[in-house]
PDB file of C-alpha atoms and ligand atoms in Angstrom:
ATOM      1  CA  UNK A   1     -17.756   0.130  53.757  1.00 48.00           C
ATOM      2  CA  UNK A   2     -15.898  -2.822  55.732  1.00 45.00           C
ATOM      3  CA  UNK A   3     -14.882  -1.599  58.727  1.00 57.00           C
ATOM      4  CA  UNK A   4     -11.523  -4.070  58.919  1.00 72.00           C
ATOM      5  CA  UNK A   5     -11.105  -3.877  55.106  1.00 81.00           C
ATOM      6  CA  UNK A   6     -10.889  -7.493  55.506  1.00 86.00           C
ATOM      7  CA  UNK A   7     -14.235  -8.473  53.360  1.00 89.00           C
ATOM      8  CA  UNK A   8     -16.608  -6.873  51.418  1.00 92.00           C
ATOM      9  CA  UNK A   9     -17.765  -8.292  48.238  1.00 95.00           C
ATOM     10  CA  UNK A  10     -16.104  -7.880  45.016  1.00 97.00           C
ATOM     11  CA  UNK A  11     -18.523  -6.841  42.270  1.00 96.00           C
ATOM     12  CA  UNK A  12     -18.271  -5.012  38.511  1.00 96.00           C
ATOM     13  CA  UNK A  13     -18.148  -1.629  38.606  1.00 95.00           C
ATOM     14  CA  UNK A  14     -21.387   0.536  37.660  1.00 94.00           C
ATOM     15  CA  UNK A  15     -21.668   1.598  34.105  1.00 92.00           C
ATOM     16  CA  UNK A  16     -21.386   5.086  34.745  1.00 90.00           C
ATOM     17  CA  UNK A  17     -17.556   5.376  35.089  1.00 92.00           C
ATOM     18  CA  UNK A  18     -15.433   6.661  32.951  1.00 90.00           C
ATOM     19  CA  UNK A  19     -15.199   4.699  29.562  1.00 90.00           C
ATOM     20  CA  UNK A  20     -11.547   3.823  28.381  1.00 91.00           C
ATOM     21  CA  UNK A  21      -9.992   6.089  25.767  1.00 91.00           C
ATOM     22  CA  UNK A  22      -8.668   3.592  22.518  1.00 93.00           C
ATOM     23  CA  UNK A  23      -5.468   4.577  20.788  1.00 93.00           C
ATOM     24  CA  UNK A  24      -5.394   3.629  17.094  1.00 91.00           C
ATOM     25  CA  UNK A  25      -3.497   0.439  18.009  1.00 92.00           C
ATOM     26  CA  UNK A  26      -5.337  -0.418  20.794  1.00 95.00           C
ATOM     27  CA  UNK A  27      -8.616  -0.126  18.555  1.00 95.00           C
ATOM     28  CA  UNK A  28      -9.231  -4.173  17.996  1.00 96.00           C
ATOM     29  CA  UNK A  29      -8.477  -5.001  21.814  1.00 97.00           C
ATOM     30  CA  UNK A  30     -11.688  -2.842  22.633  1.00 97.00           C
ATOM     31  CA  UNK A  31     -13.770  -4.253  19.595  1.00 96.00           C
ATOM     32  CA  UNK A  32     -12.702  -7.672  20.485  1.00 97.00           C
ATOM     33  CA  UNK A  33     -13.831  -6.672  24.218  1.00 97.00           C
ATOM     34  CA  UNK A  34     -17.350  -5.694  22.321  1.00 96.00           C
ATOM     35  CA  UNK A  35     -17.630  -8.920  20.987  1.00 96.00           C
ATOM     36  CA  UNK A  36     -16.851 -10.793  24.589  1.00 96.00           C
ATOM     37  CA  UNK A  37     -13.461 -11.394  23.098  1.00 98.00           C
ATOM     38  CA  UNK A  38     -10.019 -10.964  25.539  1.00 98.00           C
ATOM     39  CA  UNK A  39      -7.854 -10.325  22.345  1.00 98.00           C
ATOM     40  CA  UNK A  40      -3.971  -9.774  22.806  1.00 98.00           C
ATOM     41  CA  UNK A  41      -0.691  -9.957  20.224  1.00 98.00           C
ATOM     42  CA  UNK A  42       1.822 -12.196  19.608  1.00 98.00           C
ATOM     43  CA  UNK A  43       4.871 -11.149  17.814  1.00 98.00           C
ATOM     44  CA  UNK A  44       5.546 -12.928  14.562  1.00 98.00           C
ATOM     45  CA  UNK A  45       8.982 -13.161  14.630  1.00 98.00           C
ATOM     46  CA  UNK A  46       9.480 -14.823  17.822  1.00 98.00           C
ATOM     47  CA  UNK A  47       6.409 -16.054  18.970  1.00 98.00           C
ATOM     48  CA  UNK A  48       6.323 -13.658  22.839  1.00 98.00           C
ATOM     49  CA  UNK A  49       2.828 -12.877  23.828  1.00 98.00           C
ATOM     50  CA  UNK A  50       2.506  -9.090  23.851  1.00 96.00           C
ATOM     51  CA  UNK A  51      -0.050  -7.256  26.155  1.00 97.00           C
ATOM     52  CA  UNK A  52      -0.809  -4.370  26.585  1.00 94.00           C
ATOM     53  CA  UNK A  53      -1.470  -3.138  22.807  1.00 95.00           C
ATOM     54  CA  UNK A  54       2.005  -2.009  21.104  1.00 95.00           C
ATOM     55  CA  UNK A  55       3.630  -1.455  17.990  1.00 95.00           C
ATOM     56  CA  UNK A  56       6.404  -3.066  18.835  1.00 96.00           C
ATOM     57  CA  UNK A  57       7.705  -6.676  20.374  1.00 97.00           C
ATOM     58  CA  UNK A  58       9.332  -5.749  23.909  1.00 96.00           C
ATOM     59  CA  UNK A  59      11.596  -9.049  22.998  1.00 97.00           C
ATOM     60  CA  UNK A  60      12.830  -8.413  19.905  1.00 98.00           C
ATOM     61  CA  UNK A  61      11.719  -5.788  18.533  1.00 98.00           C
ATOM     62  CA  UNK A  62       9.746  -7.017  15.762  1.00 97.00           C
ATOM     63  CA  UNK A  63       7.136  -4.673  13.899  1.00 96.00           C
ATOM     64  CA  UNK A  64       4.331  -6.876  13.224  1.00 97.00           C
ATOM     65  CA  UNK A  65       2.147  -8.256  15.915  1.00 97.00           C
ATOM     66  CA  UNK A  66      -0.953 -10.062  15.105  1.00 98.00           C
ATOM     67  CA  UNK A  67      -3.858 -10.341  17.573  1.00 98.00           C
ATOM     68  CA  UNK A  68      -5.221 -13.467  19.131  1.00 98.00           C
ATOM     69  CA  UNK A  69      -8.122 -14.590  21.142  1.00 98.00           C
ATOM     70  CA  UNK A  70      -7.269 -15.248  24.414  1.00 98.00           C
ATOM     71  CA  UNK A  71      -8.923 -18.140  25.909  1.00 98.00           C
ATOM     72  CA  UNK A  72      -9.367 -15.542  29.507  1.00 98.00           C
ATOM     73  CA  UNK A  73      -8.165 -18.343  31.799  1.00 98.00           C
ATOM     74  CA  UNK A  74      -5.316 -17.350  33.718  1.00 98.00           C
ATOM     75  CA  UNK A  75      -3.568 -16.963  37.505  1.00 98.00           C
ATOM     76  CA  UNK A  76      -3.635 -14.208  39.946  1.00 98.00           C
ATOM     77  CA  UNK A  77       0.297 -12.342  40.467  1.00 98.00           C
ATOM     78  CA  UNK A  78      -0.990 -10.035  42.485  1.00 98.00           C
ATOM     79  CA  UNK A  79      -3.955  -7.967  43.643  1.00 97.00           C
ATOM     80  CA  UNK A  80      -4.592  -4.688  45.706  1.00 97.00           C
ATOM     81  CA  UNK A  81      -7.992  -3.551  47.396  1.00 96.00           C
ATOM     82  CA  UNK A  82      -9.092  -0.273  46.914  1.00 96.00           C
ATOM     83  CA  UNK A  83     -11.320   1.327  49.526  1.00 95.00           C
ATOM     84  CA  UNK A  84     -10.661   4.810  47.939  1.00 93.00           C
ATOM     85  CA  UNK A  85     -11.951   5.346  44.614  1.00 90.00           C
ATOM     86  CA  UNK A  86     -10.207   7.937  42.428  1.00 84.00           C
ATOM     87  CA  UNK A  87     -13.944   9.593  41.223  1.00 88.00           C
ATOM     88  CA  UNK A  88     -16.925   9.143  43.124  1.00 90.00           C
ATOM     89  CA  UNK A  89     -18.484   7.202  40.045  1.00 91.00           C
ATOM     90  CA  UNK A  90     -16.245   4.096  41.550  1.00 93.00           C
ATOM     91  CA  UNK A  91     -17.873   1.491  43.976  1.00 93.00           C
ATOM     92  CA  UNK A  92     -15.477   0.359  46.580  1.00 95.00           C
ATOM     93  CA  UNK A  93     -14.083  -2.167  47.755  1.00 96.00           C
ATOM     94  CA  UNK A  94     -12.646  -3.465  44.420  1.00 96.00           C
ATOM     95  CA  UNK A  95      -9.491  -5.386  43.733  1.00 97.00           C
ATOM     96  CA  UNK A  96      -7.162  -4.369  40.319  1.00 97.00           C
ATOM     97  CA  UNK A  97      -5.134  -7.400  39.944  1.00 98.00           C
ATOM     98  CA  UNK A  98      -2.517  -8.430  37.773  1.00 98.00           C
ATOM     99  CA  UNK A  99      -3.323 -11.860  36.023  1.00 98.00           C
ATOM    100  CA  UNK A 100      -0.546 -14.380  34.507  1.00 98.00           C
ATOM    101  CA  UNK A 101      -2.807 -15.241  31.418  1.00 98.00           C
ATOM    102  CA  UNK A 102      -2.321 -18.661  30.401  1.00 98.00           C
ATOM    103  CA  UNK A 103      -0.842 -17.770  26.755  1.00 98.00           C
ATOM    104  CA  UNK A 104       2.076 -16.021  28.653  1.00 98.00           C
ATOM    105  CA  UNK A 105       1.151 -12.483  29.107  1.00 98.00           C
ATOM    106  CA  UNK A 106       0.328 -10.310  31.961  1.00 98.00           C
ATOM    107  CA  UNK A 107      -2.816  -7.695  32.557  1.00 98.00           C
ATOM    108  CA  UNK A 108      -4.599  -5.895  34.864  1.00 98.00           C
ATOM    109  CA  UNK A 109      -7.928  -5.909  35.726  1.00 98.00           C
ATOM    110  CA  UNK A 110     -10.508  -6.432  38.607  1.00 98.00           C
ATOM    111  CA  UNK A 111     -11.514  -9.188  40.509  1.00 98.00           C
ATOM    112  CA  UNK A 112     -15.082 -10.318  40.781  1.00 98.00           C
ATOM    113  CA  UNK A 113     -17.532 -12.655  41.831  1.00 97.00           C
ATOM    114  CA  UNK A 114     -15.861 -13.449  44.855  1.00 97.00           C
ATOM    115  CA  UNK A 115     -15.289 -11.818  48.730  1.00 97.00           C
ATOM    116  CA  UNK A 116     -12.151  -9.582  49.390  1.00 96.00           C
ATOM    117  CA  UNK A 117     -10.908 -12.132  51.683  1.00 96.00           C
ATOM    118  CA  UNK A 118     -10.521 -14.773  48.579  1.00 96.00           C
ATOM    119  CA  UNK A 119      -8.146 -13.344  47.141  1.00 97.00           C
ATOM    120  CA  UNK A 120      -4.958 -14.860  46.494  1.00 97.00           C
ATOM    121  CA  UNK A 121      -1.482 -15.067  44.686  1.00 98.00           C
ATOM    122  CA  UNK A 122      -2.285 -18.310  42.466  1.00 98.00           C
ATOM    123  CA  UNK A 123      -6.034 -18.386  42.806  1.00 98.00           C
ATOM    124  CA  UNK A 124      -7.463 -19.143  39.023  1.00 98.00           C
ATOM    125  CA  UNK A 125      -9.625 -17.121  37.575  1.00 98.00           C
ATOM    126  CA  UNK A 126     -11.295 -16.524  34.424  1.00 98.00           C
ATOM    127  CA  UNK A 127     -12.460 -13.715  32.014  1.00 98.00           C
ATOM    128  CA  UNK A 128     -16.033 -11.859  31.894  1.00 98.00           C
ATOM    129  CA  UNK A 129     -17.536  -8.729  30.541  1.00 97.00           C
ATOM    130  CA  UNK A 130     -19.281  -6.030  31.638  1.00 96.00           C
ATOM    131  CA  UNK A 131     -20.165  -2.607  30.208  1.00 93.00           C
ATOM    132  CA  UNK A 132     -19.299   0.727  30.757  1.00 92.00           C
ATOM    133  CA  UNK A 133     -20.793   4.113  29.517  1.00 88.00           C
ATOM    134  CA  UNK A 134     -19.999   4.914  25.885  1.00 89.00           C
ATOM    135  CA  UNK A 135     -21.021   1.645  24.745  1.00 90.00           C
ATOM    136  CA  UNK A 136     -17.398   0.292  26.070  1.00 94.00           C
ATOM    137  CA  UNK A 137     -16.692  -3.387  27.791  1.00 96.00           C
ATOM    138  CA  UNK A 138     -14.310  -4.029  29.925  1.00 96.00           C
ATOM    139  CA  UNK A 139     -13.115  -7.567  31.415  1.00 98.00           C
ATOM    140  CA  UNK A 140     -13.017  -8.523  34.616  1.00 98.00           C
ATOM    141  CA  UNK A 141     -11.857 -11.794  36.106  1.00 98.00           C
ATOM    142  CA  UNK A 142     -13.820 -14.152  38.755  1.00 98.00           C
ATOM    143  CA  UNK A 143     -12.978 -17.382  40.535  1.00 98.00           C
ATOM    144  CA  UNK A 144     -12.574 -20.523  37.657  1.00 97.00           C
TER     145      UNK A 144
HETATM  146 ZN1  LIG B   1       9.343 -10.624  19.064  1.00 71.55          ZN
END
């Protein structure tokens, strides 16, 4: 561990945490995730970019949302640094950010590929994969 918390290198977490826990509707975000796909929904009533998986549009309140590949290109909002990790599984320091994807929705996910003291509100980044236990994939994001 850093001992300013200033730097350490950001890298995917092992494969031995926790795997994520699908709903029914969040089902083809995870298979998409499988297949090295960053899927997300887009109401068809008005067109608003809906993440994370609902039944519902948060703009109008449409029922039917269809799912779309994201093209995993986006901007960093916002980050935070962990040097605490909530289960021992965890490798620290890593860096949950929220991304401004580019089709006009927001999610969060960790930082990679790059030193803690990189980070930055508007730094571009872009999606990657790694696994987890369970046979699960989650995306991270690293430096464009
Ligand atoms: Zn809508």
């Amino acid at each position: 561990m850093s001992e300013s918390f200033t730097s350490g290198a950001l890298v995917p977490q092992p494969a031995t945490i926790p795997p994520p826990y699908p709903s029914a509707h969040s089902a083809p975000y995870w298979e998409g995730a499988k297949q090295g796909e960053l899927r997300f929904q887009r109401c068809s009533a008005c067109g608003h970019a809906e993440f994370d998986p609902s039944i519902i549009c948060r703009r109008c309140g449409h029922r039917e949302l269809v799912w779309e590949r994201s093209a995993g290109n986006g901007t960093v909002y916002s980050w935070t640094v962990v040097w605490r990790p909530q289960q021992p599984s965890f490798v620290v320091p890593y860096a949950p950010a929220i991304v401004d994807l580019d089709e006009g929705y927001q999610m969060l996910a960790n930082v990679v590929g790059c030193d803690v003291a990189d980070l930055a509100v508007g730094l571009r980044v872009t999606v990657e994969f790694h696994p987890v236990s369970d046979g699960f994939v989650l995306p991270y994001f690293r430096p464009a």
